[in-house]
mmCIF file of C-alpha atoms in Angstrom:
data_model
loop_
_atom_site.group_PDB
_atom_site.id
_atom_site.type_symbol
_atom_site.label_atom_id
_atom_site.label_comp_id
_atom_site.label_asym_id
_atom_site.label_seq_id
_atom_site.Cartn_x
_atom_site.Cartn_y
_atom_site.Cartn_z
ATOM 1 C CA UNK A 641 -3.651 49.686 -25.048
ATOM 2 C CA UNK A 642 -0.297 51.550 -24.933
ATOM 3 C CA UNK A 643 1.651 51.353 -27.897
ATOM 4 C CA UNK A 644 4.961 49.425 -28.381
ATOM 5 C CA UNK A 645 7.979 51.307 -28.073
ATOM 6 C CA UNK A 646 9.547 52.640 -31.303
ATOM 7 C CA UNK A 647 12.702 50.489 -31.593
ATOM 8 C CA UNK A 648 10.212 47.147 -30.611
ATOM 9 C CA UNK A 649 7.997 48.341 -33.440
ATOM 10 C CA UNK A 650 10.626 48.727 -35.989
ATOM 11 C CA UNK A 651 12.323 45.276 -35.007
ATOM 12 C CA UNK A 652 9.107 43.640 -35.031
ATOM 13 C CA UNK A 653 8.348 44.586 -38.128
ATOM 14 C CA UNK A 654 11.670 44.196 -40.198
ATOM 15 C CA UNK A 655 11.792 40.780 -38.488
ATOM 16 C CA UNK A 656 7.738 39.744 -39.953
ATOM 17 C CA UNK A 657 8.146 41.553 -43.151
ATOM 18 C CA UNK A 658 6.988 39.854 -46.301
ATOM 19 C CA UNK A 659 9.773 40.360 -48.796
ATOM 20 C CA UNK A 660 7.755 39.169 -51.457
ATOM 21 C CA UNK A 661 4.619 41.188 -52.975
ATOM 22 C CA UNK A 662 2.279 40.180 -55.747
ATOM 23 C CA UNK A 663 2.158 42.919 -58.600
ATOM 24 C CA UNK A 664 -1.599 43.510 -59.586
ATOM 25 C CA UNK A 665 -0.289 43.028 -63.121
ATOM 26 C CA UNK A 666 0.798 40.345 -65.111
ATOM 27 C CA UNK A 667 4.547 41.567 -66.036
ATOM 28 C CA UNK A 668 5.989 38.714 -67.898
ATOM 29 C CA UNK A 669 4.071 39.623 -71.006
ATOM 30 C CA UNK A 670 6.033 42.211 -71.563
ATOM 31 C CA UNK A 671 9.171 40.983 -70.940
ATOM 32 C CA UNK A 672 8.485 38.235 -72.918
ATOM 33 C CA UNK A 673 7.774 40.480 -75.784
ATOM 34 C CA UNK A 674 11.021 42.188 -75.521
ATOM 35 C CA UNK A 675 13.264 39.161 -74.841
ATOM 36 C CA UNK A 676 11.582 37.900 -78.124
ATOM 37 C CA UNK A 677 12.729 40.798 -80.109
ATOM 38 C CA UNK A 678 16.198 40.881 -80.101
ATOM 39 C CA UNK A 679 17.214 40.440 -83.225
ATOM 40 C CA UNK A 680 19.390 42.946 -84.815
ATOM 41 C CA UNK A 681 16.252 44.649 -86.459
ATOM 42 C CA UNK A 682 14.497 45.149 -82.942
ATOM 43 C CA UNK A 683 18.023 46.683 -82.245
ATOM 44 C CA UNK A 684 17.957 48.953 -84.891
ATOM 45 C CA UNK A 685 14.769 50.176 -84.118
ATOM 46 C CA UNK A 686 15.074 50.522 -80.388
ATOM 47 C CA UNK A 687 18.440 53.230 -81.894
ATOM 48 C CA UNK A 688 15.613 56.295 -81.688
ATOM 49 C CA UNK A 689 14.081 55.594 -78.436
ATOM 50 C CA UNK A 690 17.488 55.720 -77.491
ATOM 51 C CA UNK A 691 18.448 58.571 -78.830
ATOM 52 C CA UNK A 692 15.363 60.232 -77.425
ATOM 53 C CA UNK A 693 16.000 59.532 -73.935
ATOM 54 C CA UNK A 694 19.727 60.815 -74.499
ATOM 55 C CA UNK A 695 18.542 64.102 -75.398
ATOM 56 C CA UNK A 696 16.158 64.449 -73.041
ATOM 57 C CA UNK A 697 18.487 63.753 -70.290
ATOM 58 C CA UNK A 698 20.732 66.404 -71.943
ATOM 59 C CA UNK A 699 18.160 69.059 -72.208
ATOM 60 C CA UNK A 700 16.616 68.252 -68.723
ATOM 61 C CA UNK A 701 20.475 68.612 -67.309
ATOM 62 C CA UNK A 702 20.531 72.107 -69.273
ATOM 63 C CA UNK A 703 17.098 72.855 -67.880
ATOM 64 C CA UNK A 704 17.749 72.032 -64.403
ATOM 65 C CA UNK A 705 20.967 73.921 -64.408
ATOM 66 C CA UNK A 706 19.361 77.116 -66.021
ATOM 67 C CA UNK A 707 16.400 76.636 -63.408
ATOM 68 C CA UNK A 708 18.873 76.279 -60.100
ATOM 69 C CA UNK A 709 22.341 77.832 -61.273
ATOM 70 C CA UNK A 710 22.276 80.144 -63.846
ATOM 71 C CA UNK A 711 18.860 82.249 -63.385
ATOM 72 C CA UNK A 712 17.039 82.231 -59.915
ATOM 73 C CA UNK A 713 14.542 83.958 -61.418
ATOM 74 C CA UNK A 714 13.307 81.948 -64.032
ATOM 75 C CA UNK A 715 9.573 80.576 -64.186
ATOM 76 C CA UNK A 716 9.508 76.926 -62.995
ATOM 77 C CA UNK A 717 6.284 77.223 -64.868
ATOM 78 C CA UNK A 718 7.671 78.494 -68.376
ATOM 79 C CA UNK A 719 10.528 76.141 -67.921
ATOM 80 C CA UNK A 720 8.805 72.968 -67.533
ATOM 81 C CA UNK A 721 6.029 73.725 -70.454
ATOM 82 C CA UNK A 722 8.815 74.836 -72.873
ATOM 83 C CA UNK A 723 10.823 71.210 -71.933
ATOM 84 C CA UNK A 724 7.844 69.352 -71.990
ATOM 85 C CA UNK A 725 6.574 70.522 -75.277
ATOM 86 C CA UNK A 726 9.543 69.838 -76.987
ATOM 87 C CA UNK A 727 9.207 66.264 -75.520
ATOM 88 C CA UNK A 728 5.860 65.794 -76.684
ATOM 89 C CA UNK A 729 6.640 67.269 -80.057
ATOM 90 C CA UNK A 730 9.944 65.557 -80.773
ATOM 91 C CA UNK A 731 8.176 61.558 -79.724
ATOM 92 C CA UNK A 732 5.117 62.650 -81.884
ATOM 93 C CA UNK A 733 7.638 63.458 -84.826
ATOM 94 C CA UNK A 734 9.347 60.502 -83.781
ATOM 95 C CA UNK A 735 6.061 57.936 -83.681
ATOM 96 C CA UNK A 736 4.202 59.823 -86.687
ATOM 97 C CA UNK A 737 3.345 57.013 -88.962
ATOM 98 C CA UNK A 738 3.044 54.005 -86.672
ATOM 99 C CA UNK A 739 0.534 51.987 -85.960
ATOM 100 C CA UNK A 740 -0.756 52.828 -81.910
ATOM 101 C CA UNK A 741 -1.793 50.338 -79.759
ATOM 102 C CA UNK A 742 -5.074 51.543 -78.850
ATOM 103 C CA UNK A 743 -7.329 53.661 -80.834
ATOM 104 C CA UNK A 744 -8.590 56.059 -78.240
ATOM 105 C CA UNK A 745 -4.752 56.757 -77.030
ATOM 106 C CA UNK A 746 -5.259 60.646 -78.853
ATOM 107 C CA UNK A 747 -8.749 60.998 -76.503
ATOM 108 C CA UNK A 748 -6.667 60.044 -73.466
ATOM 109 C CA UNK A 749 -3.945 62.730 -74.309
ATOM 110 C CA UNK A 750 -5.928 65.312 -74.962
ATOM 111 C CA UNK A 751 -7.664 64.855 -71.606
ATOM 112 C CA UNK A 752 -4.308 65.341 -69.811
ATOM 113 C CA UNK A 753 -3.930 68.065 -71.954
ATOM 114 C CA UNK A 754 -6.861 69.785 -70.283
ATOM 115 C CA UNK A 755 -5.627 69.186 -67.322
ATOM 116 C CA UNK A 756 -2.197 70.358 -67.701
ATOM 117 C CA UNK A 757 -4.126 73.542 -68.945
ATOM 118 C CA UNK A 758 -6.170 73.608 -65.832
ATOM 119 C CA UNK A 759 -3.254 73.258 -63.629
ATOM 120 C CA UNK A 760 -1.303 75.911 -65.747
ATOM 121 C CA UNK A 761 -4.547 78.265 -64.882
ATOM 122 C CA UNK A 762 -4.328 77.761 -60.997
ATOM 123 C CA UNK A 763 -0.229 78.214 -61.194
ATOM 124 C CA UNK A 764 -0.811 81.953 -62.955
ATOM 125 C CA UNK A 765 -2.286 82.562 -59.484
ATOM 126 C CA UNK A 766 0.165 80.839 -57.630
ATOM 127 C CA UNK A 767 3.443 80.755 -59.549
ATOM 128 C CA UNK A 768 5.694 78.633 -56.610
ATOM 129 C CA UNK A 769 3.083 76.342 -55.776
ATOM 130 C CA UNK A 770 4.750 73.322 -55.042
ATOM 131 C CA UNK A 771 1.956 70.731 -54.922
ATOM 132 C CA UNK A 772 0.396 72.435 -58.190
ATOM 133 C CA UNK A 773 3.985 72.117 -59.822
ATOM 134 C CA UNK A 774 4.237 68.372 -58.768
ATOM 135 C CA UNK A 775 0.829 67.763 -60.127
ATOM 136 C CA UNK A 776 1.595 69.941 -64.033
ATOM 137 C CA UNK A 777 4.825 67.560 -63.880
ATOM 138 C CA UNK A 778 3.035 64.116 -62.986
ATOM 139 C CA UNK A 779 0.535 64.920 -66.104
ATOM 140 C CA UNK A 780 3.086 65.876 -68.331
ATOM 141 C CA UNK A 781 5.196 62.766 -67.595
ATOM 142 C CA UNK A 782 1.677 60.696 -68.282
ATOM 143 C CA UNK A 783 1.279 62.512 -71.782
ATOM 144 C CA UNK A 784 4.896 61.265 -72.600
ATOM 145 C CA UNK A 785 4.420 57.883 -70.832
ATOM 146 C CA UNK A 786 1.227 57.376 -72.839
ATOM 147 C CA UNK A 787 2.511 58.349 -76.331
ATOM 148 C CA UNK A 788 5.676 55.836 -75.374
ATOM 149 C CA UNK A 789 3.728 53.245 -74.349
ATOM 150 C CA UNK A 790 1.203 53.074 -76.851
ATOM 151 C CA UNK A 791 3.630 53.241 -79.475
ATOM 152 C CA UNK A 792 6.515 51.326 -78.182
ATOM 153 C CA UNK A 793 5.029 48.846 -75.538
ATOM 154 C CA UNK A 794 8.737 47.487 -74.575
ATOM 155 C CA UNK A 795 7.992 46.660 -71.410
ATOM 156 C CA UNK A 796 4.271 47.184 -70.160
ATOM 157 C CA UNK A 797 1.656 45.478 -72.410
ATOM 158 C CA UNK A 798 -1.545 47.712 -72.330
ATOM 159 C CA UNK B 1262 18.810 46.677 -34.671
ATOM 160 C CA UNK B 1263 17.842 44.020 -36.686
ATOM 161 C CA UNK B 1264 19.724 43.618 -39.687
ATOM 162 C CA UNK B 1265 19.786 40.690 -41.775
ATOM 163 C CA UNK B 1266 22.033 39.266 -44.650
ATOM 164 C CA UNK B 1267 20.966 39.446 -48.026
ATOM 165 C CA UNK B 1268 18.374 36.613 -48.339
ATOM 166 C CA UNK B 1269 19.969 33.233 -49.388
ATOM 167 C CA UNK B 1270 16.897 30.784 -50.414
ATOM 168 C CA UNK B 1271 17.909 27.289 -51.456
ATOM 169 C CA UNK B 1272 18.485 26.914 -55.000
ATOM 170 C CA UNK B 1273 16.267 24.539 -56.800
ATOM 171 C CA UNK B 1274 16.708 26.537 -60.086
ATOM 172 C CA UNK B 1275 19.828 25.871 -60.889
ATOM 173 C CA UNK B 1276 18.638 23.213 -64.034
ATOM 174 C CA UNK B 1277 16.519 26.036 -65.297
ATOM 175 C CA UNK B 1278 19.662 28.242 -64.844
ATOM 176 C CA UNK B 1279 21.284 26.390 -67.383
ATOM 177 C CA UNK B 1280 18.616 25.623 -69.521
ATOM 178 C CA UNK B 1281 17.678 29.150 -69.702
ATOM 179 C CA UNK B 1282 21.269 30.455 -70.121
ATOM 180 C CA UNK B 1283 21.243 28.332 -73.464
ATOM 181 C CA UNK B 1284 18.340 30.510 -74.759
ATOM 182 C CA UNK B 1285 15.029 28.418 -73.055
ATOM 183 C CA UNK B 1286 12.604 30.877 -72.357
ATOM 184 C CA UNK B 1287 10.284 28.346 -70.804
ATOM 185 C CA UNK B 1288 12.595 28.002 -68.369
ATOM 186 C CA UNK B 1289 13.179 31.391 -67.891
ATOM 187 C CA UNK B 1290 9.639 32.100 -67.538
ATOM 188 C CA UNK B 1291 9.962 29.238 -64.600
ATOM 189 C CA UNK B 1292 12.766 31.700 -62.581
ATOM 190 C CA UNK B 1293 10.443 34.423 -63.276
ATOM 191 C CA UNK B 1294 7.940 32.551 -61.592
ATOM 192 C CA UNK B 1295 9.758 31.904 -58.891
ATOM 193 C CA UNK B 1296 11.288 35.231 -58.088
ATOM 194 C CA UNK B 1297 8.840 37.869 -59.387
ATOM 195 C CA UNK B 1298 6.766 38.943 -56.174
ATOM 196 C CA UNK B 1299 10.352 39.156 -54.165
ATOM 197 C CA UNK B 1300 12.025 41.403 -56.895
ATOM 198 C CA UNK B 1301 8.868 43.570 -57.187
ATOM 199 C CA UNK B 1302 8.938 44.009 -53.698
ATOM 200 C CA UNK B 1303 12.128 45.088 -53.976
ATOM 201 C CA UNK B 1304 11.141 47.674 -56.687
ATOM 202 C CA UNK B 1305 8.298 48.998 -54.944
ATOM 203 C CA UNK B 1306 9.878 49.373 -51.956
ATOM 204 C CA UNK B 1307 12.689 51.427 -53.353
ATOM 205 C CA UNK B 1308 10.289 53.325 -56.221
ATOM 206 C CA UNK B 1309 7.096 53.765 -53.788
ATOM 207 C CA UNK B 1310 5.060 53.695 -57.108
ATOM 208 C CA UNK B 1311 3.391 50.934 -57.980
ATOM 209 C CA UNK B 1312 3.312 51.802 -61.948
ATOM 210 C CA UNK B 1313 7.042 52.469 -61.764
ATOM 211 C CA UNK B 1314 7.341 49.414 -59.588
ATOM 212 C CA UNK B 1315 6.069 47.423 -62.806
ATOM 213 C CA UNK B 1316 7.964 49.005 -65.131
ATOM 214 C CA UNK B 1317 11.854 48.135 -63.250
ATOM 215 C CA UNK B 1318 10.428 44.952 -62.738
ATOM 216 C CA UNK B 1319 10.088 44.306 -66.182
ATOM 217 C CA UNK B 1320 13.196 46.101 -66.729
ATOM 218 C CA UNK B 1321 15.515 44.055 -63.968
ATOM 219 C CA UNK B 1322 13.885 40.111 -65.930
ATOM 220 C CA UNK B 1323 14.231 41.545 -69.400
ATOM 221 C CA UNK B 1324 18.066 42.795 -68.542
ATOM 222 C CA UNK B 1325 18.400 39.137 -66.850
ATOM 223 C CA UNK B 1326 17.966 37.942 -69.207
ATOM 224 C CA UNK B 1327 21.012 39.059 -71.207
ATOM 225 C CA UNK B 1328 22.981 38.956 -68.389
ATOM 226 C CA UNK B 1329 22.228 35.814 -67.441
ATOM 227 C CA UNK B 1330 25.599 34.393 -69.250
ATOM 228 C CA UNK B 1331 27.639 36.368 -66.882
ATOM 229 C CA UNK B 1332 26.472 34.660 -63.569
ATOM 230 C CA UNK B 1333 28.779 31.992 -62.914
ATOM 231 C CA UNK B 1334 26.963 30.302 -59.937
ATOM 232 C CA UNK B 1335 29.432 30.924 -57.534
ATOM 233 C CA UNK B 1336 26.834 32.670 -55.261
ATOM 234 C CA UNK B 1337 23.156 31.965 -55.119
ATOM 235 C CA UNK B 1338 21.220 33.035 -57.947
ATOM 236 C CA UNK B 1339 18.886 34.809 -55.560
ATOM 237 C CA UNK B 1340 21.701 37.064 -53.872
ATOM 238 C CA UNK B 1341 22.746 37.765 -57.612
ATOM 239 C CA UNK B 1342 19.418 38.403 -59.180
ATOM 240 C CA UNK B 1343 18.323 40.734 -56.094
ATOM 241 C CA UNK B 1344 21.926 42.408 -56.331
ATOM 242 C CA UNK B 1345 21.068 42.890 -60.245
ATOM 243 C CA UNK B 1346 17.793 44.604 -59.408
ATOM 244 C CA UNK B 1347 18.805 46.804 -56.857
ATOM 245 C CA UNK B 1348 21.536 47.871 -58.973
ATOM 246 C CA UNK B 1349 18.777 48.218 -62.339
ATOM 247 C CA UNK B 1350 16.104 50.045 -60.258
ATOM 248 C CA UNK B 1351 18.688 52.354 -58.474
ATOM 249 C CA UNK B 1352 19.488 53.347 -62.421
ATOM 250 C CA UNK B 1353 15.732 53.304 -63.736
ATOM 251 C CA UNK B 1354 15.448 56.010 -60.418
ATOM 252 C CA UNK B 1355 18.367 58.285 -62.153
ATOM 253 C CA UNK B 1356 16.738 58.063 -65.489
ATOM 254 C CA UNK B 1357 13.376 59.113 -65.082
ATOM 255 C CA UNK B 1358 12.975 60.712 -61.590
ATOM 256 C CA UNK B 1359 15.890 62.754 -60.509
ATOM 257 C CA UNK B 1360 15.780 66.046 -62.837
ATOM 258 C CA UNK B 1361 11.891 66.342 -61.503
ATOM 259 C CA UNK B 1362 13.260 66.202 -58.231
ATOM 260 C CA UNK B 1363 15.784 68.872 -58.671
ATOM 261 C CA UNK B 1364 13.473 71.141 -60.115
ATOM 262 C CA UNK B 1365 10.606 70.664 -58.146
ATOM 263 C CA UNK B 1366 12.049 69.862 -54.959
ATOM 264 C CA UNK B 1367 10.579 66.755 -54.046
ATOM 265 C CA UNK B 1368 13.682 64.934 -52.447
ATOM 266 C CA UNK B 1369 12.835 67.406 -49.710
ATOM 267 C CA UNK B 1370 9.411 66.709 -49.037
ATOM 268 C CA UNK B 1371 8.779 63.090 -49.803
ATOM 269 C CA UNK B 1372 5.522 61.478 -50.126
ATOM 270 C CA UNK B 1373 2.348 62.784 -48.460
ATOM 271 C CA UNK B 1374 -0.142 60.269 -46.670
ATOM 272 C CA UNK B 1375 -2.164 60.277 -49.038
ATOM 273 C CA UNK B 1376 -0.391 59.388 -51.937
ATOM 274 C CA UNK B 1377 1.295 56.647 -49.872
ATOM 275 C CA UNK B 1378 -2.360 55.209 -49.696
ATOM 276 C CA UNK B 1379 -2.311 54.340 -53.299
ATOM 277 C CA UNK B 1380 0.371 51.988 -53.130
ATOM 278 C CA UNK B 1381 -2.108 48.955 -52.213
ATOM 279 C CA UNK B 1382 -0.857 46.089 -50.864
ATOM 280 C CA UNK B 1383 1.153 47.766 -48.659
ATOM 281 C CA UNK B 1384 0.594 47.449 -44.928
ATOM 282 C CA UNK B 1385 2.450 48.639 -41.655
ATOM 283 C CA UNK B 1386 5.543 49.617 -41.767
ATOM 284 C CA UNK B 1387 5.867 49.118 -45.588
ATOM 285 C CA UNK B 1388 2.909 52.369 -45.271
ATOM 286 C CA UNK B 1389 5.522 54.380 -43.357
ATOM 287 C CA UNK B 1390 8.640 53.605 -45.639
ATOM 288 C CA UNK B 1391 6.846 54.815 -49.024
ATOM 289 C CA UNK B 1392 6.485 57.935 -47.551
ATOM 290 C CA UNK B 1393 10.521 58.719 -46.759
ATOM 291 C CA UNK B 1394 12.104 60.941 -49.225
ATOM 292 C CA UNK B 1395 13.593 58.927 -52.117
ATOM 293 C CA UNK B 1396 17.406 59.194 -50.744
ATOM 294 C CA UNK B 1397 16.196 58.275 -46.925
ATOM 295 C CA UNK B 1398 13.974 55.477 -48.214
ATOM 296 C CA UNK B 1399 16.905 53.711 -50.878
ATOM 297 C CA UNK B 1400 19.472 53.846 -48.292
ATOM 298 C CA UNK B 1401 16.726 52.353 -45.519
ATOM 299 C CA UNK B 1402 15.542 49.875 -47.684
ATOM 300 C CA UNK B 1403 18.990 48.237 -49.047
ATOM 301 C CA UNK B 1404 20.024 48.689 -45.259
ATOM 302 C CA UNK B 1405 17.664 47.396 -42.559
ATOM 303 C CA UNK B 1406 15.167 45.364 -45.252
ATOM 304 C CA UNK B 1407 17.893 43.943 -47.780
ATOM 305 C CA UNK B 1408 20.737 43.408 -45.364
ATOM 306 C CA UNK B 1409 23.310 45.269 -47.765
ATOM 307 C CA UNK B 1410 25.929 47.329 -45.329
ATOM 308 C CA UNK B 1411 26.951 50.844 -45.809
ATOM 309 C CA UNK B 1412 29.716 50.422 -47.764
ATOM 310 C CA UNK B 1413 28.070 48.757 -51.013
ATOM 311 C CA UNK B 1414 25.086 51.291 -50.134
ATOM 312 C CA UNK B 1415 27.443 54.217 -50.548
ATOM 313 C CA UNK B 1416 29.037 51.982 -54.254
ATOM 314 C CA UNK B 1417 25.243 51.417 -55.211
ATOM 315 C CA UNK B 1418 24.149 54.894 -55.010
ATOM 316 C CA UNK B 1419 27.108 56.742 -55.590
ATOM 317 C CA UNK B 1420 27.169 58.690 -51.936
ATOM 318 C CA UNK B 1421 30.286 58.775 -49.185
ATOM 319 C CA UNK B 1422 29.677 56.079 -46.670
ATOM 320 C CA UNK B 1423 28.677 58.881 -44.169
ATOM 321 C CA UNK B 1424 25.591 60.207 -46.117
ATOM 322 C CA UNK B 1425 24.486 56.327 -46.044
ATOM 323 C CA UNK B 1426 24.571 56.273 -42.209
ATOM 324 C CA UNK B 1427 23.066 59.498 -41.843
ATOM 325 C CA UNK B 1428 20.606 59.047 -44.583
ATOM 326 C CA UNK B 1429 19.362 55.801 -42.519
ATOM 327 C CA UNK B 1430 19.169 58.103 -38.947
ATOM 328 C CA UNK B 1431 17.041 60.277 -40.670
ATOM 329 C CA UNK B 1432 14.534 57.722 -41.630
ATOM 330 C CA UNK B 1433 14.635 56.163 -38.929
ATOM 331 C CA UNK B 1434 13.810 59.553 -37.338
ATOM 332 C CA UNK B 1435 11.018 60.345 -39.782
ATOM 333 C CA UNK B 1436 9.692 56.647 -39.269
ATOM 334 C CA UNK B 1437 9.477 57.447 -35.776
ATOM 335 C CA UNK B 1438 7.552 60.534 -36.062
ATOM 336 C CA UNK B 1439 5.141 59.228 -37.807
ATOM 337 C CA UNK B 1440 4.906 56.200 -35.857
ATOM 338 C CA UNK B 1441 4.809 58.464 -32.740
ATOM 339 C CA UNK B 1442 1.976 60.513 -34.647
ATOM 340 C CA UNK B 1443 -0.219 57.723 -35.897
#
């Protein structure tokens, strides 16, 4: 059977599509948990998350202009380790002291660790790889997710 | 082209509106019933992640929440809450996507098939829209799925009304490769 033409497809479609979708999680747990806290001490301690994300936006705006303006030559590798270690180090500083979530949440980061380290091994072969880049960023953003998350469940409840 | 107005469902809600504006979280929970697969949708579609999906979700009913004083019920509460989210996940995009994108470069590739597979629950067309770079795929989705015109596309997302229109060509151009190609 042939297929329908492109703009019949598309107008077909937009016209039968489901606006709705069901998440596979339940959500409002978490927002109940932060609608709950919002007292001025929840405020007070939501100040360093805050602050966090500040400076990392600041020193991801200085590392993305060093990376595309300044210095065409510089690593995309070395860049994104150096940024993301100082994330990592900075919310571990940050969390040191506080009661986690989950117990195993220091098993689960070092396993991304090894992967990060695997990935890190492939890129010394292949320095520009762009699919091996995308993948060392997607596991570093999981080790910073995870510490977050585990420590500050604002939003998702694990 | 099909191109619809921003959804206006009946309101029912507007008791719990009130109720929940003077601090009832039951009733809250109630609008959150009622609207929390359509403003996920709406967060998927524009994230194409389902984990970040979950997160601006959360985000757009917990920032409701305090905002919820400020909507005077001169429109419908659904045209204002989906207006809210757009505007929340467009921001939640800004904050934790767009410095990986300019240093790994993937505005310019968008999503492979593959990874577009992993957004379950997705079928069709919805398949082929997760896969559009993240510019091409905002600017389609607030356009042909939420009904918003160019003009409060270009205020939403901070672009000239021209990168808007041509934005939405070349999805539609992309779309229709891959539709072509399937």
């Amino acid at each position: 059977m042939n297929k329908p033409d492109f703009d019949n497809y598309l107008n077909d479609s937009l016209a039968s599509l489901d606006k709705e979708i069901e998440p596979n999680k339940v959500l409002w747990s978490g927002v109940e948990h932060a609608i709950v806290n919002t007292s001025s001490d929840s405020e007070n301690k939501a100040t360093w998350p805050k602050l966090t994300a500040m400076a990392a936006c600041i020193i991801a705006s200085v590392l993305t202009f060093n990376v595309l303006v300044l210095n065409e030559n510089t690593n995309d590798v070395i860049a994104m380790n150096d940024y993301f270690s100082k994330q990592k180090s900075t919310l571990l500083v940050q969390y040191k002291g506080q009661d986690a979530l989950t117990d195993n949440w220091q098993i689960q980061l070092q396993e991304l660790e090894q992967a990060a380290q695997a990935i890190n091994k492939a890129l010394e072969n292949e320095p520009h790889n762009q699919a091996l880049l995308t993948m060392l960023a997607q596991v570093y953003q999981q080790q910073l997710d995870l510490i977050n998350k585990v420590h500050a469940p604002r939003w998702q409840h694990i | 082209m099909l191109h619809t107005k921003p959804e206006q469902t009946p309101l029912c809600d507007s008791a719990l509106i009130e109720r929940a504006k003077s601090g009832d979280q039951k009733a809250y929970k109630a609008l959150y019933d009622l609207h929390i697969k359509r403003v996920y949708g709406l967060c998927l579609r524009l994230l194409a992640d389902e984990t970040h999906a979950e997160d601006a979700t959360q985000e757009v009913f917990v920032q409701v929440w305090h905002k919820l004083k400020q909507f005077d019920e001169r429109s419908q509460f659904s045209t204002w809450l989906y207006s809210v989210a757009s505007n929340i996940t467009i921001s939640y995009v800004r904050k934790h996507k767009n410095w990986l994108n300019k240093v790994i470069s993937l505005e310019q590739s968008g999503m492979d098939e593959q990874t577009a597979e992993a957004c379950q629950g997705l079928n069709g067309l919805d398949k082929l829209i997760v896969r559009l770079p993240e510019r091409a795929r905002m600017v389609f989705v607030l356009y042909a799925i939420e009904g918003y015109r160019h003009e409060e596309i270009a205020n939403k997302l901070g672009m000239a009304v021209g990168s808007s229109k041509s934005q939405y060509h070349r999805a539609k151009q992309l779309l229709q490769q891959w539709y072509d190609y399937e």
